[in-house]
Short mmCIF file of C-alpha atoms and ligand atoms in Angstrom, two decimals:
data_model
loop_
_atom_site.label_atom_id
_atom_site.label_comp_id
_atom_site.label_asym_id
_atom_site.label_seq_id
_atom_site.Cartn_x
_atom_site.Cartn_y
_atom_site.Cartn_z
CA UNK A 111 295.36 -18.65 43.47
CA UNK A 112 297.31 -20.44 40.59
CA UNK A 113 295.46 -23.63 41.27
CA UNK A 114 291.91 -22.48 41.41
CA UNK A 115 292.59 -20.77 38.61
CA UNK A 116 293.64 -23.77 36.70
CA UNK A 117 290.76 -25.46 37.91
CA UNK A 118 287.97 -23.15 37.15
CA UNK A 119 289.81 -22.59 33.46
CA UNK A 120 289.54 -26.62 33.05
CA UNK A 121 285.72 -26.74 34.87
CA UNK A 122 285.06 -23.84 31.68
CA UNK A 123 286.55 -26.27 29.29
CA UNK A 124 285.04 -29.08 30.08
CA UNK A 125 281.96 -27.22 30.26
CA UNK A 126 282.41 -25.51 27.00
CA UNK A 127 283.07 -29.14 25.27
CA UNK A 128 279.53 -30.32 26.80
CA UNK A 129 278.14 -27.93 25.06
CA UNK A 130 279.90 -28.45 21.83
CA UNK A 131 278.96 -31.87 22.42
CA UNK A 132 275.66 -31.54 22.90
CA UNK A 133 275.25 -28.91 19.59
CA UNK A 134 277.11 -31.91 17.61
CA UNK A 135 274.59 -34.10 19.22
CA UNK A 136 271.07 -31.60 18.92
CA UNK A 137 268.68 -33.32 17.24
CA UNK A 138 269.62 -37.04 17.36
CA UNK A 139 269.31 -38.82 20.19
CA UNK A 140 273.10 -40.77 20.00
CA UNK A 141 275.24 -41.21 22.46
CA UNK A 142 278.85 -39.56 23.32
CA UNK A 143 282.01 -41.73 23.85
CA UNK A 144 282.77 -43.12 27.18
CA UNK A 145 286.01 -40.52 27.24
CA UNK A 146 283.50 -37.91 27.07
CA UNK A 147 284.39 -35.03 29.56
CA UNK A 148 288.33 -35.39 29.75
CA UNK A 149 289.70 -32.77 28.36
CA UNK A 150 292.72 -34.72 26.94
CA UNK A 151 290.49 -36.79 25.03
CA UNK A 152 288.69 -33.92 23.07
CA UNK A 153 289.12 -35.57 19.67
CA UNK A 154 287.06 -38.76 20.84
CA UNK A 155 284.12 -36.92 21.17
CA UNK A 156 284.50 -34.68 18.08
CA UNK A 157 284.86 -37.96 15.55
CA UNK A 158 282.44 -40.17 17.48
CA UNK A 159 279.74 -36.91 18.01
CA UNK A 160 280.59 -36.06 14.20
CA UNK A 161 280.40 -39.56 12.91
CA UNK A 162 277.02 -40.50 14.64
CA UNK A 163 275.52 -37.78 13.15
CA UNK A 164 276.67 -37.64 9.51
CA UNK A 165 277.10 -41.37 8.90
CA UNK A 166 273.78 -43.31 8.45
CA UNK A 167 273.29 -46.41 10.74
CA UNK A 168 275.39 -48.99 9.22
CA UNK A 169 277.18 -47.43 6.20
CA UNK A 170 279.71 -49.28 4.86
CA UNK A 171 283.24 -47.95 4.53
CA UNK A 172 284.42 -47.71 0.46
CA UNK A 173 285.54 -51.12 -0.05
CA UNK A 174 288.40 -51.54 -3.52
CA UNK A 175 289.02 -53.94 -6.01
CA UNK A 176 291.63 -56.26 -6.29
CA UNK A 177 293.20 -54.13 -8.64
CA UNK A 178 293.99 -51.94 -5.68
CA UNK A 179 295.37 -54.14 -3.45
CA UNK A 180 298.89 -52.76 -2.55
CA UNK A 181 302.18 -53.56 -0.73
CA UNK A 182 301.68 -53.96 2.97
CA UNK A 183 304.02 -53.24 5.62
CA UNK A 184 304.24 -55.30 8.95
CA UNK A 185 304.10 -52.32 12.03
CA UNK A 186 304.42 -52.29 15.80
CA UNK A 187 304.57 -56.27 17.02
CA UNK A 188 305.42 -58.77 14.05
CA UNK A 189 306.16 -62.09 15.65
CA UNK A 190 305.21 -62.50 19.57
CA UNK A 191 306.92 -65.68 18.93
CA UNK A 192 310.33 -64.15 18.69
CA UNK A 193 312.08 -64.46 22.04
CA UNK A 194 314.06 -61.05 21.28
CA UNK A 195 310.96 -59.21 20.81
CA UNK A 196 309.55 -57.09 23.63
CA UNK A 197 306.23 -58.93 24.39
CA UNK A 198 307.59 -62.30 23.56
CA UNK A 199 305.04 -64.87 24.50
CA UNK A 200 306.20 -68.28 24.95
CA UNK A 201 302.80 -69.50 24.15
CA UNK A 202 302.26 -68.26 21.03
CA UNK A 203 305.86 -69.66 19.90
CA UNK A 204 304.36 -73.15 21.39
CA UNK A 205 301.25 -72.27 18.76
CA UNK A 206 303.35 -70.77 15.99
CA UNK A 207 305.42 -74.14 15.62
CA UNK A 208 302.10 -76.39 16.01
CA UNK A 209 300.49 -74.45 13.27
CA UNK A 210 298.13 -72.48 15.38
CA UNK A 211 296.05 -76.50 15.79
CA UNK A 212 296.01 -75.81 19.55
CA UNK A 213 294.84 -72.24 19.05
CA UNK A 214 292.04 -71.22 20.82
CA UNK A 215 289.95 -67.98 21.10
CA UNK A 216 288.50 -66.99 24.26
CA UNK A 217 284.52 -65.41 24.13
CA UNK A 218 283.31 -64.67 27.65
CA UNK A 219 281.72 -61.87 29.53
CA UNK A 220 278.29 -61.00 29.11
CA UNK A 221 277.27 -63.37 27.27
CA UNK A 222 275.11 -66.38 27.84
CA UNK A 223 277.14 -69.16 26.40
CA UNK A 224 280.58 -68.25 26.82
CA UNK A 225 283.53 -70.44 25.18
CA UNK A 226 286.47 -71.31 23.23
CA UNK A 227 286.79 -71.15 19.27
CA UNK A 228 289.41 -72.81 16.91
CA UNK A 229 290.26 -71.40 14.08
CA UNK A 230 287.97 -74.32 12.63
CA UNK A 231 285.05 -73.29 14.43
CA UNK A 232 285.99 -69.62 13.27
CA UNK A 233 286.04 -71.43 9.83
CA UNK A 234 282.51 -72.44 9.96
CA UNK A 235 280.97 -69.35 10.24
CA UNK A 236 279.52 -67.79 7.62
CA UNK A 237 282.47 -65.64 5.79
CA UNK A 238 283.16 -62.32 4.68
CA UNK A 239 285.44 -61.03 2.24
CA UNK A 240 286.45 -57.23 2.08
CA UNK A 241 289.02 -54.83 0.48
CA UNK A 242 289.69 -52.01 2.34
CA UNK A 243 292.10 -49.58 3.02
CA UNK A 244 294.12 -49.35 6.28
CA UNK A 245 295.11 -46.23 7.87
CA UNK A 246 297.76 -46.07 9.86
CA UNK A 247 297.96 -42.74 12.71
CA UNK A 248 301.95 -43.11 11.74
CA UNK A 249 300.66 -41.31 8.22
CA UNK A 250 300.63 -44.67 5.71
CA UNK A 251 298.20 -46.37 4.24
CA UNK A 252 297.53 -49.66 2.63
CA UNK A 253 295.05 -51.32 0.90
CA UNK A 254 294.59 -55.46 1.29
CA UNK A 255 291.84 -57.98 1.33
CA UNK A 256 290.63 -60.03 4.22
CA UNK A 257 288.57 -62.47 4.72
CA UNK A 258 287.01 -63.25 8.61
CA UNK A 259 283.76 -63.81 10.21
CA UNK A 260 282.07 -60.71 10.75
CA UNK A 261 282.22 -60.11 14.94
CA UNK A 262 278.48 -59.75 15.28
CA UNK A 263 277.96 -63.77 14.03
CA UNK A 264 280.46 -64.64 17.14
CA UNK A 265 278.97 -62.57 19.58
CA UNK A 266 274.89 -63.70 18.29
CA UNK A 267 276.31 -67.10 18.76
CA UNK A 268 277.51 -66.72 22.28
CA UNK A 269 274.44 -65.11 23.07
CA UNK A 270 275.55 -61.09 24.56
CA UNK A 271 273.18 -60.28 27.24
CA UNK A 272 271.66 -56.77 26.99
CA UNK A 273 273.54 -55.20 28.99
CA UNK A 274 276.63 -55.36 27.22
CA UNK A 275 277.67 -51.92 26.05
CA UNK A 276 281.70 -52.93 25.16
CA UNK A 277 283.74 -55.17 23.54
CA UNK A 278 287.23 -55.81 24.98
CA UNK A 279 290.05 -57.32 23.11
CA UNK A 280 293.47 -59.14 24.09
CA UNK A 281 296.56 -60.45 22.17
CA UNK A 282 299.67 -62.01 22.75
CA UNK A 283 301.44 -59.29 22.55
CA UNK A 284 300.07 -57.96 25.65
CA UNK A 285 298.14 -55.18 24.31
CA UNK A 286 294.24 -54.59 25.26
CA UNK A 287 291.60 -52.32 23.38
CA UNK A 288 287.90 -52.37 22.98
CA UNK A 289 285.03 -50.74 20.86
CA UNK A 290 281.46 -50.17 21.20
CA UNK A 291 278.34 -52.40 20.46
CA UNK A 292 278.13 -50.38 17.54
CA UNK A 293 281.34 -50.61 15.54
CA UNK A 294 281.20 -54.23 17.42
CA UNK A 295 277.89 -54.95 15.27
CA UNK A 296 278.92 -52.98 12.17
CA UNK A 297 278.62 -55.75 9.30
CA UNK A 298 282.68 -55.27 8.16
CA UNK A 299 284.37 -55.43 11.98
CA UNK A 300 285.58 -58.55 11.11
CA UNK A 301 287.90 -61.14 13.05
CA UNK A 302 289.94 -62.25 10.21
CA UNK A 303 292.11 -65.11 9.03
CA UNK A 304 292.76 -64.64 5.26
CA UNK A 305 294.55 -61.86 4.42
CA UNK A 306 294.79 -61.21 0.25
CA UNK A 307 293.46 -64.92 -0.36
CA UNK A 308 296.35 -66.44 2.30
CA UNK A 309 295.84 -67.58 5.49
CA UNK A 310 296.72 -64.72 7.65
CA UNK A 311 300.70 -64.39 8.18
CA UNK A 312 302.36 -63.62 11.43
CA UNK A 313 303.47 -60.16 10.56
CA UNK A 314 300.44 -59.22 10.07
CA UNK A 315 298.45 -61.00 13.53
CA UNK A 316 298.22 -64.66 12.62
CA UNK A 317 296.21 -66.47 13.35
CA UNK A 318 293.74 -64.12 14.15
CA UNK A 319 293.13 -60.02 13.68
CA UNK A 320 290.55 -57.61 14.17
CA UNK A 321 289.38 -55.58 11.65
CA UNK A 322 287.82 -52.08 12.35
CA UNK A 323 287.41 -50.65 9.41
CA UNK A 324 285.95 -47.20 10.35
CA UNK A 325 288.94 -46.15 12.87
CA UNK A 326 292.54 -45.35 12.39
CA UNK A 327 294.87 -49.18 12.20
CA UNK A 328 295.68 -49.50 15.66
CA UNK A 329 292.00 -50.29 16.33
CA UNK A 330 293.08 -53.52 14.07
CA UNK A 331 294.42 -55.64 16.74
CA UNK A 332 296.74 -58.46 15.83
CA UNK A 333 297.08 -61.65 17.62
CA UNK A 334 293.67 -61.72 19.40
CA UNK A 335 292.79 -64.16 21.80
CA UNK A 336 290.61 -63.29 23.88
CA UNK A 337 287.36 -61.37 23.84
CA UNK A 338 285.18 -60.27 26.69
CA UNK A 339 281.81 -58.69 26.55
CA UNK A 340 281.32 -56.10 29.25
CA UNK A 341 278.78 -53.37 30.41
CA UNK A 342 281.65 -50.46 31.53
CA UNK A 343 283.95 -49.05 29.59
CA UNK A 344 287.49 -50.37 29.88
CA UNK A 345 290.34 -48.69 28.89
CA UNK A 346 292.19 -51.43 28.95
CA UNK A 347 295.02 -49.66 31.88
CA UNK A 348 298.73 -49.50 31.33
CA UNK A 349 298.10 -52.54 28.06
CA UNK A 350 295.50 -50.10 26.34
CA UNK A 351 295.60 -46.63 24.64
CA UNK A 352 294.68 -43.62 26.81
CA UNK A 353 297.41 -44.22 29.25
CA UNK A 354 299.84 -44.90 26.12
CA UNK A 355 298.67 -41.51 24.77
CA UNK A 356 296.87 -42.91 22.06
CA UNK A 357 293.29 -41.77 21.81
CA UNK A 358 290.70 -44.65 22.50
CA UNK A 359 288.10 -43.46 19.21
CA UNK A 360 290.06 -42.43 16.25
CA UNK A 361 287.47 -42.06 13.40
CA UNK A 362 288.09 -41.68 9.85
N1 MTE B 171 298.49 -56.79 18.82
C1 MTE B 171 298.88 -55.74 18.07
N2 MTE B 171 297.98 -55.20 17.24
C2 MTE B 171 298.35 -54.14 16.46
C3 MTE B 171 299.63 -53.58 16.55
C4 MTE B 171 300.56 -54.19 17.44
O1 MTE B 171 301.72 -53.78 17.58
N3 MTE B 171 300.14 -55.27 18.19
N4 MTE B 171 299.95 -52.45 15.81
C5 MTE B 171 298.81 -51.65 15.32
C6 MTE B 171 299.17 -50.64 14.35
S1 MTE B 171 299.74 -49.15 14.92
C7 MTE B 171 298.97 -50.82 13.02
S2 MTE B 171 299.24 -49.60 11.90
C8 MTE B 171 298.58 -52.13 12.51
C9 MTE B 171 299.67 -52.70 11.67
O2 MTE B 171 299.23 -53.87 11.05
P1 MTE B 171 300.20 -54.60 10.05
O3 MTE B 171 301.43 -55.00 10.83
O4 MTE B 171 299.44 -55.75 9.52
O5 MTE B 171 300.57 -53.59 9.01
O6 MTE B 171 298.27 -53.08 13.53
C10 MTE B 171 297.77 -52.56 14.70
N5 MTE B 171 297.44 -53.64 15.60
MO1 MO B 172 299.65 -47.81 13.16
#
């Protein structure tokens, strides 16, 4: 029959891509992404297999100089404080015209001291500055500076229990993403506020933006404000990327 045809030929795939997996993965004992298995997601496990294997530990990405620095388009969501614009959130208009004062990030999960952050508290943390390029999957890139507090500080300072395997992300634009521990820990993920020695504009995901510099730009989310530590992977539903068609670990 058609069906069990269809089946076995998929049951062969998805056997055939363990095994590719597990020849990327001989050797090393690293894990495979939690899309691992469906067959639509093939490329996941080809960048994350390939990238756990020939990138050491914590290598950095190449950052530039400020020479370098180039022209930077705003993409996808500019202002959620535009009432014409699709995922027009009347709260962040409230923020937008108070300066972002009452802005507040959200840490909570698993973590043992979950709370809220202004962009003050943000502020406090020890900084980092970086110029990297961005890559978008729409074929452009760019190359600007930001400046942020790398993601690991917050989530030492909340205290992540050891179970936590994810980290999820929300904006005000409705859209939801996460990463793993390790590009969660990875010293230039950043949550950023400066952008080319500025103060973050809303084009580009004011007041704050994620930064994840080894994945293609979508991983970058703009107007984050909330973040929740969690032990499952997430994909986030109908807000996050599989069931947009977007895969969930772009590498580059
Ligand atoms: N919240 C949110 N984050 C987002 C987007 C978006 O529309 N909304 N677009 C993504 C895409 S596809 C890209 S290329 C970059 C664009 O960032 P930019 O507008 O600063 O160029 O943000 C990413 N993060
Ligand atoms: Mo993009």
């Amino acid at each position: 029959m058609k069906t069990n045809y269809l089946i076995t030929r998929r049951e062969a795939l998805i056997t055939g891509l363990a095994s590719v997996g597990g020849l990327l993965l001989s050797g090393c004992n690293k894990k495979l992404p939690p899309t691992y298995g469906n067959i639509l997601r093939m490329g996941d496990t080809f960048t994350y297999a390939a990238h756990q294997v020939l990138l050491p530990g914590e290598s950095l990405v190449k950052e530039y100089t400020h020479g370098d620095i180039s022209s930077f388009p705003a993409t996808g969501t500019t202002n959620p404080g535009d009432p014409n614009t699709q995922f027009f959130s009347e709260q962040y208009r409230q923020l937008q015209k108070g300066s972002f004062a009452d802005w507040r990030l959200s840490v909570e999960g698993l973590v043992s001291r979950p709370g809220t952050y202004s962009l003050n508290d943000l502020k406090r943390f020890p900084a980092r500055t970086q110029i990297t390029r961005h890559v978008c999957e729409e074929g452009w890139t760019a190359i600007a500076e930001w400046t942020g507090v790398p993601l690991s500080r917050v989530l030492e300072a909340v205290g992540i229990l050891p179970t936590a395997r994810f980290v999820q992300f929300y904006s005000y634009d409705q859209w939801a993403d996460g990463i793993d521990m390790f590009d969660a820990m990875h010293p230039q993920t950043l949550l950023t506020y400066g952008m080319n020695g500025r103060d973050l504009a809303v084009p580009h995901g004011a007041p704050l933006r994620l930064r994840v510099e080894r994945q293609l730009g979508y991983k970058s989310m703009k107007y984050v404000n909330r973040i929740v530590v969690k032990n499952e992977f997430d994909d986030g539903g109908m807000q996050g990327n599989i069931q947009n068609g977007w895969a969930w670990y772009v590498g580059i």
